[in-house]
Amino acid sequence: MSSTVSIQQNLSPLLSLGTLCKSLAISGLVLFLFYTFLFNPPNNYQPSDLLSTIKQKWPINIPPTTNNIIPPTTNINHIVFGIVGSMNTWKYKNSYSAAWWQPNITRGYLFLDRAPTPEFQPWPSNFPPFRVNEDVSKLRAFPRMVRPMQVRIVRTIMELFRQGDKNVRWYVMADDDTVLFVDNLVGVLAKYNHSKYYYIGSNSECVKSNFDFSFDMAFGGAGYALSYPLVEALAAKLDACIERYPYLYVSDFMLHSCLADLGVPLTHHKGFHQIDLVNDISGLLSAHPQFPFLSLHHIDTVDPIFPSMNRSEAINHLMKAAKADQSRLLQQTICYHRPTNWSFSISWGYSTYIYENIIPRSILWRPLETFRPWARNARPPLYMFNTRWLSNNGCEAPHVFFLDSIGRSDEGDQIVTTYIRKSARGLPPCSFTGNHSADPITKIQVFSPATTRMEAGGRDCCDIVNMGRSNNITEVKYRACMKDEVIA
Ligand SMILES: *[C@@H]1O[C@H](CO)[C@@H](O)[C@H](O)[C@H]1NC(C)=O
Ligand SMILES: *[C@@H]1O[C@H](CO)[C@@H](O)[C@H](O)[C@H]1NC(C)=O
Ligand SMILES: *[C@@H]1O[C@H](CO)[C@@H](O)[C@H](O)[C@H]1NC(C)=O
Ligand SMILES: *[C@@H]1O[C@H](CO)[C@@H](O)[C@H](O)[C@H]1NC(C)=O
Ligand SMILES: *[C@@H]1O[C@H](CO)[C@@H](O)[C@H](O)[C@H]1NC(C)=O
Ligand SMILES: *[C@@H]1O[C@H](CO)[C@@H](O)[C@H](O)[C@H]1NC(C)=O
């Protein structure tokens, strides 16, 4: 082994030297850019100038149309939701649907395996209206079905279609332990042509879950969207498809197979979260990719997402931020404070981390692995994304703060989200970057614009406007990123 390596080195000394020089030059350039932009941010920037430029450019973004009838943009009324539940567990899970369902605004139904028990009669008006699924034992394929319950679930899409709702562009399916972020969903679906066949969703976080079924299957708990014409076509063919696949034991895989037979592949969209994970998912929720946050599933199988709250309280707490500004919810914004050599990573409406070190975004984008995979016996690589391991090194471990409250600035033009320390970090300060301890900081207040929403795929930049030396409260202010600002 070692002799092969030395032979190669002897054969191509110029190549290795060249490569070495090139990589040194590149890393030198990267370091130069990093230091130039990080440590000398231009200070002649006027936020209002940038805003007015964006406003002037705005009308140009309207797509050209071939005729002068512009169909209205997709809105909440164009979506019908199908929630799959079961009467046995509804008692424990109804708070999750109630967290996002807007009575008389969101359209759709909860499909149950049987009629509501007396404790849910009359059916509360703040719940989605219920329907009872058809009995699959009457189907011809019934004797060959390995899991009739899964057939009931997949047929929900067809039964939802048969409700006959009018003016529907999208059907969105989810489980009763899924929380959906409806405003963000509307924004994402509005970007797709609802007149075409679309199957939009996301696979699992875990490599093994995807490997066991399909990397191109939407995991139903995460929620997925089907365009109206696709559901129309599927509804006509679903029972015939079930006859082809009665041996499949997972409804999501049955749907994937039936849609594949119709020639329709999955359109992967980040932001749907199956959460095939256990324990503490705060690391994942603190480093969300730059896509609108669309759903959260398996709330009962992970720790409450906020420490010191129970699960439904924690979800309702997150919904307060979702109501204030869904477009920024869990969007990660990173800024640096040069006088202390600290990095701030903010997951808007959820958490804020302080690192006593300047850590590049390419690293901070990787979630801290606070969680474990669903399958205990899974072997690495475990996840569909890169992670960082937890560290006991004061230069790598963050100080962690979670959302406490939401308010408005005195002028009313800023949303103020306040994050408080989860617990003392319990590590000595990072001496290598100047020994500046963040231990005294008890609160972080983040000011974000109340009047502008974040564009999908957009980003914010931020400044530390007050380190809080007098009161131990650090203030961070969001602003639009400058045109030439290095965000790397
Ligand atoms: C929804 O609308 C119906 C009929 O207009 C009304 O009776 C009901 O109280 C409303 N429910 C809620 C929760 O607003
Ligand atoms: C949407 O798709 C339909 C069907 O393919 C097509 O007729 C229509 O032109 C498309 N609309 C846009 C805005 O692309
Ligand atoms: C969660 O906490 C809330 C508020 O304290 C309480 O009303 C609710 O019963 C709790 N839920 C559970 C499952 O303990
Ligand atoms: C920041 O960290 C560098 C080492 O990365 C150190 O040389 C410098 O003195 C530190 N700056 C301050 C203000 O402590
Ligand atoms: C860092 O600060 C601590 C007090 O917070 C002090 O005990 C320690 O000696 C300092 N270390 C260095 C290298 O300055
Ligand atoms: C800020 O924190 C320091 C260190 O924990 C503490 O001594 C001081 O009293 C705090 N100041 C305020 C205003 O709370």
mmCIF file of N, CA and C and ligand atoms in Angstrom, residues 338-339 341 432-434 436, ligand 4:
data_model
loop_
_atom_site.group_PDB
_atom_site.id
_atom_site.type_symbol
_atom_site.label_atom_id
_atom_site.label_comp_id
_atom_site.label_asym_id
_atom_site.label_seq_id
_atom_site.Cartn_x
_atom_site.Cartn_y
_atom_site.Cartn_z
ATOM 1 N N ARG A 338 -17.034 40.938 15.186
ATOM 2 C CA ARG A 338 -15.575 40.911 15.126
ATOM 3 C C ARG A 338 -14.884 41.234 16.444
ATOM 4 N N PRO A 339 -15.372 42.228 17.209
ATOM 5 C CA PRO A 339 -14.629 42.567 18.437
ATOM 6 C C PRO A 339 -14.537 41.424 19.440
ATOM 7 N N ASN A 341 -14.952 38.057 18.258
ATOM 8 C CA ASN A 341 -14.731 36.827 17.489
ATOM 9 C C ASN A 341 -15.883 35.835 17.697
ATOM 10 N N PHE A 432 -8.431 30.547 22.375
ATOM 11 C CA PHE A 432 -7.705 30.730 21.124
ATOM 12 C C PHE A 432 -8.214 31.943 20.321
ATOM 13 N N THR A 433 -9.494 32.317 20.520
ATOM 14 C CA THR A 433 -10.022 33.475 19.796
ATOM 15 C C THR A 433 -10.131 34.702 20.696
ATOM 16 N N GLY A 434 -9.460 34.693 21.842
ATOM 17 C CA GLY A 434 -9.428 35.894 22.661
ATOM 18 C C GLY A 434 -10.075 35.744 24.031
ATOM 19 N N HIS A 436 -13.124 35.468 25.029
ATOM 20 C CA HIS A 436 -14.305 36.296 25.315
ATOM 21 C C HIS A 436 -15.472 35.358 25.643
HETATM 22 C C1 LIG B 4 -9.758 36.819 17.210
HETATM 23 O O1 LIG B 4 -9.193 35.527 17.016
HETATM 24 C C2 LIG B 4 -7.879 35.550 16.455
HETATM 25 C C3 LIG B 4 -7.451 34.112 16.262
HETATM 26 O O2 LIG B 4 -8.346 33.477 15.401
HETATM 27 C C4 LIG B 4 -6.935 36.310 17.366
HETATM 28 O O3 LIG B 4 -5.672 36.399 16.763
HETATM 29 C C5 LIG B 4 -7.488 37.709 17.614
HETATM 30 O O4 LIG B 4 -6.673 38.364 18.568
HETATM 31 C C6 LIG B 4 -8.906 37.619 18.158
HETATM 32 N N1 LIG B 4 -9.468 38.956 18.301
HETATM 33 C C7 LIG B 4 -9.891 39.451 19.435
HETATM 34 C C8 LIG B 4 -10.452 40.836 19.408
HETATM 35 O O5 LIG B 4 -9.832 38.831 20.484
#
